[in-house]
Each structure stands twice: as structure tokens, then as C-alpha cells.
Coordinates of C-alpha atoms and ligand atoms in Angstrom, one line a residue:
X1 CA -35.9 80.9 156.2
X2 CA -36.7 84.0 154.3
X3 CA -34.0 87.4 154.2
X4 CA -36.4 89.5 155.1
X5 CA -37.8 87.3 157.8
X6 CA -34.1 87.3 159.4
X7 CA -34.3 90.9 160.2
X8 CA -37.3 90.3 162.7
X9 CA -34.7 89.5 165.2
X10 CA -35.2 92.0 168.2
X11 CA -31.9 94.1 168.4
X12 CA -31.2 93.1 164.6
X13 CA -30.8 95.6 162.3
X14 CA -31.5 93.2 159.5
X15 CA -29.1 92.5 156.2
X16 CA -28.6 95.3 154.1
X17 CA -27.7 93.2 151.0
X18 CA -27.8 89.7 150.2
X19 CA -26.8 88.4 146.4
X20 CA -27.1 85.4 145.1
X21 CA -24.4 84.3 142.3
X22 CA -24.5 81.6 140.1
X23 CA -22.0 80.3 137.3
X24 CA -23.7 77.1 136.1
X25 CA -20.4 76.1 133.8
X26 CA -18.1 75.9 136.5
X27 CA -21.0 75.3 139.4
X28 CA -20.7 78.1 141.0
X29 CA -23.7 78.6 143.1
X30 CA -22.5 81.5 146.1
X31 CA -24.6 84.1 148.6
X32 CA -22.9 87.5 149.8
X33 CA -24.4 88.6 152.7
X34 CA -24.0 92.2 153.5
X35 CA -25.3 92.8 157.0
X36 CA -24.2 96.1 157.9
X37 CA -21.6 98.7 156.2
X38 CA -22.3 101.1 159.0
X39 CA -19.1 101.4 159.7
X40 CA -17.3 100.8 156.1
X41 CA -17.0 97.9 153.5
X42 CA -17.5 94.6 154.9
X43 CA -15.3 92.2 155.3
X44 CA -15.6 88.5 156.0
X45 CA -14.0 85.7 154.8
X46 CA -15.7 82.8 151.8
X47 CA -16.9 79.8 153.6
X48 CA -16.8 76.8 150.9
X49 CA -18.9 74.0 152.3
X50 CA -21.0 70.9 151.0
X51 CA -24.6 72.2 152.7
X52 CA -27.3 70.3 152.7
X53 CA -29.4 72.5 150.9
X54 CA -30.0 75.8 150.1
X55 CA -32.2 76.8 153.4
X56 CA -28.9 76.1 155.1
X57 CA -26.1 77.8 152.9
X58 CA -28.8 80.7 153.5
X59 CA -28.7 80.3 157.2
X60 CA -25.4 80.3 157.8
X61 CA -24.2 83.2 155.7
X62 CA -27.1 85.5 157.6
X63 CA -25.8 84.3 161.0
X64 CA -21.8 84.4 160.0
X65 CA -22.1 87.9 158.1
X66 CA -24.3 89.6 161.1
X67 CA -21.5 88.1 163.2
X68 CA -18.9 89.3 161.5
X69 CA -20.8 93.1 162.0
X70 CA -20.0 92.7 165.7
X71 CA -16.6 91.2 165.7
X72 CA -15.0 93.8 163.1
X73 CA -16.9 96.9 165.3
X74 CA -15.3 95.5 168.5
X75 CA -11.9 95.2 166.7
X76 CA -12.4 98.7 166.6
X77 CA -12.1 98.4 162.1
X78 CA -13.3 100.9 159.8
X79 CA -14.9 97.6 157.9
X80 CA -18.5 96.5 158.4
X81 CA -19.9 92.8 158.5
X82 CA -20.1 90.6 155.7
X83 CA -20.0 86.6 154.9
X84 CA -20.1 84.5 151.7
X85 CA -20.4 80.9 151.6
X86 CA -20.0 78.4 148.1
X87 CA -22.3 76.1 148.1
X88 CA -20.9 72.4 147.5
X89 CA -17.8 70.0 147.9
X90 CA -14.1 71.7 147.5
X91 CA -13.0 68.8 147.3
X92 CA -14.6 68.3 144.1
X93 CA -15.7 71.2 142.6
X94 CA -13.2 74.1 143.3
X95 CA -11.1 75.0 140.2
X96 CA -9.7 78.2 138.5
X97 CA -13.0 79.1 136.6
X98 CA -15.5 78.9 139.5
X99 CA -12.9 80.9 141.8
X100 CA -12.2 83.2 139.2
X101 CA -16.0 83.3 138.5
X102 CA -17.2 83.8 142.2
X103 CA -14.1 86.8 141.9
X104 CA -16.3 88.3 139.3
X105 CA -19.3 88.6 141.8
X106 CA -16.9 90.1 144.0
X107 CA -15.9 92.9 142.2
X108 CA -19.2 93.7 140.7
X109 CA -20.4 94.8 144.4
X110 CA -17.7 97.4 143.6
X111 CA -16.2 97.3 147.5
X112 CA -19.2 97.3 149.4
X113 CA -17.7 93.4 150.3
X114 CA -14.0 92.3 150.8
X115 CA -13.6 88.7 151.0
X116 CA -10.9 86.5 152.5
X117 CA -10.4 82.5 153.8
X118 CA -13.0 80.8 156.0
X119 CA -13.4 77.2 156.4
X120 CA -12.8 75.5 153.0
X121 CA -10.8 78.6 151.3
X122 CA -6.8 79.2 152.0
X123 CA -4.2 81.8 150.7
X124 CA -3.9 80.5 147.4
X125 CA -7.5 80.4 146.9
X126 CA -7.5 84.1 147.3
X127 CA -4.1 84.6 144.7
X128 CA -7.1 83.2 142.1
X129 CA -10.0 85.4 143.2
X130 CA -8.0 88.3 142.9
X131 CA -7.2 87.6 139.6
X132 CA -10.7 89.2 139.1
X133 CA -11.1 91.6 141.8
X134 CA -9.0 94.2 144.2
X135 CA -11.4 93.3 147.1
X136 CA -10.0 90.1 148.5
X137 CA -7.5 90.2 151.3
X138 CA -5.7 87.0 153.5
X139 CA -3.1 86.3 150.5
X140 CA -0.1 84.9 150.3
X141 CA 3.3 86.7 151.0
X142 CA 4.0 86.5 147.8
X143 CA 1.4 88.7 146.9
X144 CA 1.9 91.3 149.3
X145 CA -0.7 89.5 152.1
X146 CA -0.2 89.3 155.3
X147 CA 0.6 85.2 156.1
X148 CA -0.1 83.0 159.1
X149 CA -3.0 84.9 161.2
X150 CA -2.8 82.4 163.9
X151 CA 0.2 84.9 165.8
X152 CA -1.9 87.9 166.1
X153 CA -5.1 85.7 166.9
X154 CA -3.2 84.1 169.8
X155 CA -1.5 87.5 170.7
X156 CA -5.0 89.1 171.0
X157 CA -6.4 85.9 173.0
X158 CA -3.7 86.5 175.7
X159 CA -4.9 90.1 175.6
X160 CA -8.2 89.6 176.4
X161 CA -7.4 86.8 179.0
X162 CA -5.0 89.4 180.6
X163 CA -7.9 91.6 180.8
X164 CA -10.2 88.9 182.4
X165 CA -7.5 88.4 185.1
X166 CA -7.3 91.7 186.4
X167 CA -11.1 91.8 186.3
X168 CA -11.0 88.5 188.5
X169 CA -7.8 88.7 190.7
X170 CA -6.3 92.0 190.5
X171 CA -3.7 92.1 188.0
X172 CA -3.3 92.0 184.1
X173 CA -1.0 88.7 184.5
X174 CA -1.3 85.1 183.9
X175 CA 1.9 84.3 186.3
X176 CA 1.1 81.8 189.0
X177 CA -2.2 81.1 187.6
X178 CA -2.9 77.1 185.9
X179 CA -4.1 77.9 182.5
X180 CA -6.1 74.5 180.5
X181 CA -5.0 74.8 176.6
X182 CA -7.5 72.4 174.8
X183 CA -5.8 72.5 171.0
X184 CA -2.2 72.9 170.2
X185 CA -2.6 74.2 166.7
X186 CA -1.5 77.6 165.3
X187 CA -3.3 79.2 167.9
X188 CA -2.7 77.2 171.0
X189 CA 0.8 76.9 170.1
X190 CA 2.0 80.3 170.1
X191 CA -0.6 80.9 173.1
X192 CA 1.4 78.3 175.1
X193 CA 4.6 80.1 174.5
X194 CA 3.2 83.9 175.7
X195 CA 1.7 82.1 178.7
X196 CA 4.8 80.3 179.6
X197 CA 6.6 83.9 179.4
X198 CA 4.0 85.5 181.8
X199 CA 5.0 83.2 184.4
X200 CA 2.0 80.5 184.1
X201 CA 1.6 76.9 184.5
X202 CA 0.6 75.5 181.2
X203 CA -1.6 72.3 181.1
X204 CA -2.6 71.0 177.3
X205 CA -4.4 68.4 175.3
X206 CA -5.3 67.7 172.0
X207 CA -6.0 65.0 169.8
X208 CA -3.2 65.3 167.0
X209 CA 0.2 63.0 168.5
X210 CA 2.2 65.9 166.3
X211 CA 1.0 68.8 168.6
X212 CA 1.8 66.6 171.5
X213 CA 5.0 65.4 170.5
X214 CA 6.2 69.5 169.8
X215 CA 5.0 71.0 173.2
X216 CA 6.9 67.5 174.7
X217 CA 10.3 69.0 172.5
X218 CA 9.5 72.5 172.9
X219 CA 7.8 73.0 176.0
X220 CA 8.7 69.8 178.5
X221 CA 7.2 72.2 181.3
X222 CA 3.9 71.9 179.9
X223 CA 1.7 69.4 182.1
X224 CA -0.5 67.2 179.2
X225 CA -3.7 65.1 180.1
X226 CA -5.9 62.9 178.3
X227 CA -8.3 64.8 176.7
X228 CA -10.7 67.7 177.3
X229 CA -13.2 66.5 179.8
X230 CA -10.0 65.6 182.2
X231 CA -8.9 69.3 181.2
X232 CA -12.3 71.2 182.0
X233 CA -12.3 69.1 185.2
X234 CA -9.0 69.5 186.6
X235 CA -7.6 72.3 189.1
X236 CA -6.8 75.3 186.4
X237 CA -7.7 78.7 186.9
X238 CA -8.3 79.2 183.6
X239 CA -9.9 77.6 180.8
X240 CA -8.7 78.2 177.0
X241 CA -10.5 76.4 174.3
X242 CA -8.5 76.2 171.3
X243 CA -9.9 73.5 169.2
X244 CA -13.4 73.1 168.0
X245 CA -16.3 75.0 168.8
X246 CA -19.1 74.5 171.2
X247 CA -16.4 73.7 173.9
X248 CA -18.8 75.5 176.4
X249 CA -21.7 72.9 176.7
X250 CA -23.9 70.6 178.7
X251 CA -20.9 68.6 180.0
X252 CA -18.5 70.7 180.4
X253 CA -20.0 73.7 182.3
X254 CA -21.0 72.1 185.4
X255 CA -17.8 70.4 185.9
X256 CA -15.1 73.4 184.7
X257 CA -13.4 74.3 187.3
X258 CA -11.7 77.6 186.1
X259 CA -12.8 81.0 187.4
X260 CA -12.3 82.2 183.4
X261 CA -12.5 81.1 180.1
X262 CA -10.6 82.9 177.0
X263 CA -9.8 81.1 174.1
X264 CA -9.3 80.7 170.2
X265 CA -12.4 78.3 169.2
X266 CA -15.0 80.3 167.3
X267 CA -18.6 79.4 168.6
X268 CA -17.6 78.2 171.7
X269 CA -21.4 78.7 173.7
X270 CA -23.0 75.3 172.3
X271 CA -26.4 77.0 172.6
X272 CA -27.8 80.5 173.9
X273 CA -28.6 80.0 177.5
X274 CA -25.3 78.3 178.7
X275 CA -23.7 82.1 179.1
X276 CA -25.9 82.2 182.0
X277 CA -25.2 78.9 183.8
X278 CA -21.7 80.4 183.4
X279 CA -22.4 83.5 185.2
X280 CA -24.3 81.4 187.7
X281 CA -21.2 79.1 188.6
X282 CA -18.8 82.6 188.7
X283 CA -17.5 82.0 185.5
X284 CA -15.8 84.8 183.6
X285 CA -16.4 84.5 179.9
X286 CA -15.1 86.6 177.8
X287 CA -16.9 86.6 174.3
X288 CA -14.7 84.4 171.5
X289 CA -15.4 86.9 169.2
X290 CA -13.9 90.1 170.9
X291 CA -10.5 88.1 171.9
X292 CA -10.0 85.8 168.5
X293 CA -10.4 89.0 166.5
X294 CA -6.7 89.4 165.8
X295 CA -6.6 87.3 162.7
X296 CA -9.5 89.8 160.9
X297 CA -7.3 92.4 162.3
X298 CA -4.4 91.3 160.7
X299 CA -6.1 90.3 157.5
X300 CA -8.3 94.0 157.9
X301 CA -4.3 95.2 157.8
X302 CA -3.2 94.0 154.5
X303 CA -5.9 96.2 152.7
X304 CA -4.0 99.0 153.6
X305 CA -0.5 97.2 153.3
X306 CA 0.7 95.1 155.6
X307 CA 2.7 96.4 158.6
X308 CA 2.5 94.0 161.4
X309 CA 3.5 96.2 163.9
X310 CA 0.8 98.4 163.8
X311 CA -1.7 94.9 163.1
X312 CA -0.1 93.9 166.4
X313 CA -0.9 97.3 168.6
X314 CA -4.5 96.9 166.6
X315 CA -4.5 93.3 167.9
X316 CA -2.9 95.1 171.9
X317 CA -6.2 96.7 172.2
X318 CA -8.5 93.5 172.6
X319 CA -7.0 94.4 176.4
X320 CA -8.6 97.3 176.8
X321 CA -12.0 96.1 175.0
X322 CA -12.3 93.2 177.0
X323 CA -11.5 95.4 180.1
X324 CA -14.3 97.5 179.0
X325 CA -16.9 94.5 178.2
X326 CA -16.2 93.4 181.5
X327 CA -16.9 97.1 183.0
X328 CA -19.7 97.4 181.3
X329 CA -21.5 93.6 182.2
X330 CA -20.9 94.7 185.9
X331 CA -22.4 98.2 185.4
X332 CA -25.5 96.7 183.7
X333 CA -25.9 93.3 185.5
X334 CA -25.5 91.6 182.5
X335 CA -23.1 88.2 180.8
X336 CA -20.3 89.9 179.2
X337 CA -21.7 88.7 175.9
X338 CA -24.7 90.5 175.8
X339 CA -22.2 93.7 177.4
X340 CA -20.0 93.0 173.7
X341 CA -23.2 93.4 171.8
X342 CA -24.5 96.1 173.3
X343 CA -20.8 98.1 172.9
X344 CA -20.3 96.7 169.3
X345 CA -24.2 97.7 168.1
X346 CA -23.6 101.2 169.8
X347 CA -19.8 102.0 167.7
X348 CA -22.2 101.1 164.8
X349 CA -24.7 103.8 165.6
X350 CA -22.3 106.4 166.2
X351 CA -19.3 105.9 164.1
X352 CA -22.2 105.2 161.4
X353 CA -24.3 108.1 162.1
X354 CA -21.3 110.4 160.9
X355 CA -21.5 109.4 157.4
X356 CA -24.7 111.6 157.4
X357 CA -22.5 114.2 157.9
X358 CA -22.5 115.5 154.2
X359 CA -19.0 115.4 152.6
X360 CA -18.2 116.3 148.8
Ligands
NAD401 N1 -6.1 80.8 163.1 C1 -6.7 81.9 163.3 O1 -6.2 83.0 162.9 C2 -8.0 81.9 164.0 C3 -8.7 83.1 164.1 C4 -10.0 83.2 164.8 C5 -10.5 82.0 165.3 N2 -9.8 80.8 165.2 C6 -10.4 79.6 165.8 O2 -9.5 79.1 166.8 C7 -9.5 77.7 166.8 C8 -8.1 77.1 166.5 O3 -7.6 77.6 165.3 P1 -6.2 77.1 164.7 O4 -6.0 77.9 163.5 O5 -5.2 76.9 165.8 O6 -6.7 75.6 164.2 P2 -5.8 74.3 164.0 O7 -6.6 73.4 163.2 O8 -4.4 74.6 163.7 O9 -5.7 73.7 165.6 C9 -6.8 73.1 166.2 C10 -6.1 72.0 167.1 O10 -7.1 71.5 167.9 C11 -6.9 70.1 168.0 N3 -8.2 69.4 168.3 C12 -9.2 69.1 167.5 N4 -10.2 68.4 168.2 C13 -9.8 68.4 169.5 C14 -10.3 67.9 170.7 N5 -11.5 67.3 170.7 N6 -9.6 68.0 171.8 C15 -8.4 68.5 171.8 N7 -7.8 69.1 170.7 C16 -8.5 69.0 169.6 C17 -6.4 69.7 166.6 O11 -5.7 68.5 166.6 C18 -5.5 70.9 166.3 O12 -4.1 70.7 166.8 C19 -10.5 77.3 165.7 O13 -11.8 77.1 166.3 C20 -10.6 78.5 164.8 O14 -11.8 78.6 164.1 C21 -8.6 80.8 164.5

């Protein structure tokens, strides 16, 4: 796949900036992509993965840094989309020098890209980075970051799925509704407990005997099953995937049962198409990207200085985005989905139009 040739998508405004970086001493070989700074510097985390080649690191930083456009413009952030990925094994290659090196990169962009964790990348990887450049956020408490998104990515799931409900039955509450939790991690954990509060029946799975054994001690009114395909198939009103992505496939579509799906999992439409069989069965999706984007909110936060209050009313106002997606897909006949993309790609256009607006 060529840059230039990823642009030719219809709708896509195509990458402004892609760099290549490499550090052969310490193996660094790393690609910033820049897809849009429409709207301000762009933000979006370092993904550190052993791809099989170079085609693919390529790939994935286009798709995750034009995706990252659309979630920070829904989040309603000053910050535009970008993505970097590391090419190669952290398990065996991360160390001081190529952190510190790939840091370098960073900062010569000069804040047209902030960077922060993704897959393969934590809180201390971002102390290192910073040690050679003032655009990283997503670091440790020590250092002034922000800590454990996982709260204000579960507060703004149970946002959006509030939204959803009102859209479906009438009110902004989860109470007397069956929600399926698939994943009791960070998220799902503290997405149980809000639901519980609203006054909703709580029924969970997941793989990991730890996450099992703390809903049994914390949260004996939690229902568990098996696993995920008796979850998507049993009587729940609403369907929150929490885990993995592609939870919204082949096999699980035609038997869900719910009336709604909001949840954690990034990716969770296994391919383009199955948005539609979801509208066709009367299934409400609400797009994973508008209602997960309370961690990038939170991390988005800490460039200013943390203050998780006003992270948390940032994170609030997935409600009323979701409410408006869902507005919108009705007034256009359209998946919420392709609603999101249309909202995100028109704040973009006239948030970014301003800056033409000459200032001194
Ligand atoms: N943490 C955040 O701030 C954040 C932000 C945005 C999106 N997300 C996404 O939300 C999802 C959950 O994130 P997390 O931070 O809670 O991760 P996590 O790793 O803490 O939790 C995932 C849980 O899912 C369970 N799981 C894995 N496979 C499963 C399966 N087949 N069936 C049932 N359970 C299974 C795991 O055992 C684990 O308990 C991920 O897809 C993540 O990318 C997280």
C-alpha cells in the first residue's frame, strides 16, 4: 500500500503527514502518521507491535491515525488524529535508548503529534519518552499524568449506553433492563458497578478466574455464564462487549438477542457490512469509538493538567453525542456509524475552517 494511494478513499481526506524514523543502534524503526490537524495537534497513542512486515506497520498506522481523527473530533477535543506504531518485539527490543530515540522523533515534529500508550506501550514507557520531548501524555502519577483511564472510559460507556436507552425505550436509565458484560477488566469492572447503581441486572463472563472470582466477592448479584456465545444468546437487553475486538461478527449477530450494544472493545464490527445486518435485526449500535472515548479524554486532560473533574464532565458528554448520532442516523436513514462519521468529518470542516481566520 502506498501513502498517497490511502487517500483515494471516498470521504477521506487523506494523511497530512506520515514520517518514517529510524535509529539503527537501538533498532528503532517507527512511522507517525498525521491524518488530520484540522482541529489541533494530534494525539494518538504509540502502538509497539512485532508486524509482519513493513506493508503492515504501514497499514495499520494509516487506518489507527485516520481513526483516531474521528474519535478525538467526536470527543469534542481541540486535538486532531494521529497514530505511531514501533515496528518489532517489546518484548525484546524496547530499552531506554530506542524509547528515548523514538522521543527524539517526537519532538522534532515540534507539536504537530502528541503521543501516549497503545497496545505494547504503558505509563512508564511514556516517563522515558518524555525524557526527550514535552509532547507525550498518559504518564504516571508521579509525573503529573493522569493514571488508570479505564474509570472515565467506563464512565463514558455508560453514557452513551444511557443515551441508546432512551433512544430505544424512553428513558436515559439502565434500571430494569438485563445488561451482558463480556470482560471484567478495568473497564467492565467499574462498568458493572455504575450499572448495578442504575438499577440493572448485571449478567458477565470472561475468561480470566480472577475477574470472576472478584464480581463473585464484590458483586454476588451479578448473574455469570459460560462464555460469550451463551452471553450474546441469552435474554439481555443489552449487549456490552468488553473484551476483545470483533465481538460483533458472523456468529454472534444473528443470535444476539439484545435490542442495543454499547461497550468498551475497540473494533468491535469484525468486518464492514455487519453494521447493516445489525440495523436489519433492530439492533442499536452505538459506534465503539464515540462511547470508549473517555480514556483519550482523560489522557487529552493531562496536557493541560490534570483535573478529573472536568475530564469526567468532558467524558458526561458522550450522552449527548451519542443522543445526537442516534438523531441524526434516524433523520438520514442511515447506521449510526456512518451518522458518527458524517458528524465527526463535519466538526473537522468547521471548527477547522476557522483557523483561516487570520490571527497574529
Ligand atoms: N482501558 C481503557 O481506557 C480503554 C479505552 C478505550 C478502549 N478500551 C478497550 O476496551 C476493552 C477492554 O479494555 P480493558 O482496559 O478493560 O482491558 P483488560 O485487559 O483489563 O480487560 C479485558 C478483559 O476481557 C477478558 N477477556 C478476554 N478474552 C475474553 C473472551 N473471549 N471472553 C470473555 N472475556 C474475555 C480478559 O480476561 C479481561 O478480564 C479493550 O478492547 C480495550 O482496547 C479500553
Amino acid at each position: 500500500m502506498g501513502v498517497f494511494a490511502s487517500t483515494d478513499d471516498p470521504g477521506s481526506t487523506g494523511h497530512e503527514q506520515v514520517v518514517f524514523c529510524q535509529d539503527k543502534q537501538s533498532g528503532l524503526k517507527a512511522i507517525i502518521g498525521i491524518y488530520s490537524t484540522a482541529l489541533g495537534p494530534a494525539l494518538g497513542g504509540t502502538r509497539f507491535y512485532p508486524y509482519a512486515s513493513e506493508e503492515e506497520a504501514l497499514a495499520d498506522v494509516l487506518d489507527l491515525s485516520r481513526g483516531m481523527a474521528y474519535k478525538n473530533a467526536l470527543a469534542g477535543l481541540d486535538l486532531g488524529g494521529g497514530k505511531a506504531v514501533i515496528w518489532g518485539d517489546p518484548e525484546r527490543i524496547k530499552s531506554e535508548a530506542l524509547l528515548r530515540a523514538y522521543g527524539r522523533f517526537v519532538e522534532s515534529l515540534a507539536g504537530r503529534y502528541y503521543t501516549a500508550c497503545d497496545v505494547g506501550t504503558y505509563v512508564a514507557d511514556m516517563d522515558v519518552i518524555a525524557r526527550e520531548t514535552r509532547y507525550v501524555t498518559g504518564r504516571s502519577v508521579e509525573h503529573g499524568g493522569a493514571g488508570d483511564s479505564s474509570i472515565l472510559t467506563a464512565w463514558g460507556v455508560f453514557q452513551g449506553m444511557r443515551a441508546a436507552a432512551e433512544h430505544v425505550w424512553g428513558a436515559p436509565t439502565l434500571s430494569g433492563r438485563r445488561v451482558g458484560v463480556a470482560g471484567l477488566g478495568k473497564v467492565g469492572k467499574y462498568l458493572t458497578a455504575h450499572l448495578l447503581e442504575d438499577g440493572a441486572e448485571v449478567v458477565a463472563t470472561d475468561v480470566n478466574p480472577k475477574a470472576l472470582e472478584w464480581v463473585r466477592a464484590t458483586h454476588p448479584q451479578v448473574e455469570l455464564v459460560a462464555d460469550t456465545a451463551t452471553l450474546v444468546a441469552s435474554d439481555i437487553d443489552v449487549y456490552a462487549p468488553c473484551a476483545l475486538g470483533g465481538a460483533l461478527n458472523d456468529d454472534t449477530v444473528p443470535v444476539l438477542r439484545a435490542k442495543v450494544v454499547a461497550g468498551a472493545a475497540n473494533n468491535q464490527l469484525a468486518h464492514p457490512g455487519i453494521e447493516k445486518v445489525l440495523a436489519d435485526r433492530g439492533i442499536l449500535y452505538t459506534p465503539d469509538y464515540v462511547v470508549n472515548a473517555g480514556g483519550v479524554i482523560q489522557v487529552a486532560d493531562e496536557i493541560e493538567g490534570f483535573n478529573f473533574e472536568r475530564a469526567k464532565l468532558r467524558a458526561t458528554r458522550i450522552y449527548d453525542t451519542t443522543r445526537e448520532i442516534l438523531r441524526l442516523a434516524d433523520d438520514d436513514g442511515v447506521p449510526p456509524a456512518v451518522a458518527a462519521d458524517r458528524l465527526a468529518e463535519r466538526r473537522m470542516a468547521e471548527v477547522g475552517r476557522l483557523r483561516t481566520i487570520h490571527l497574529r
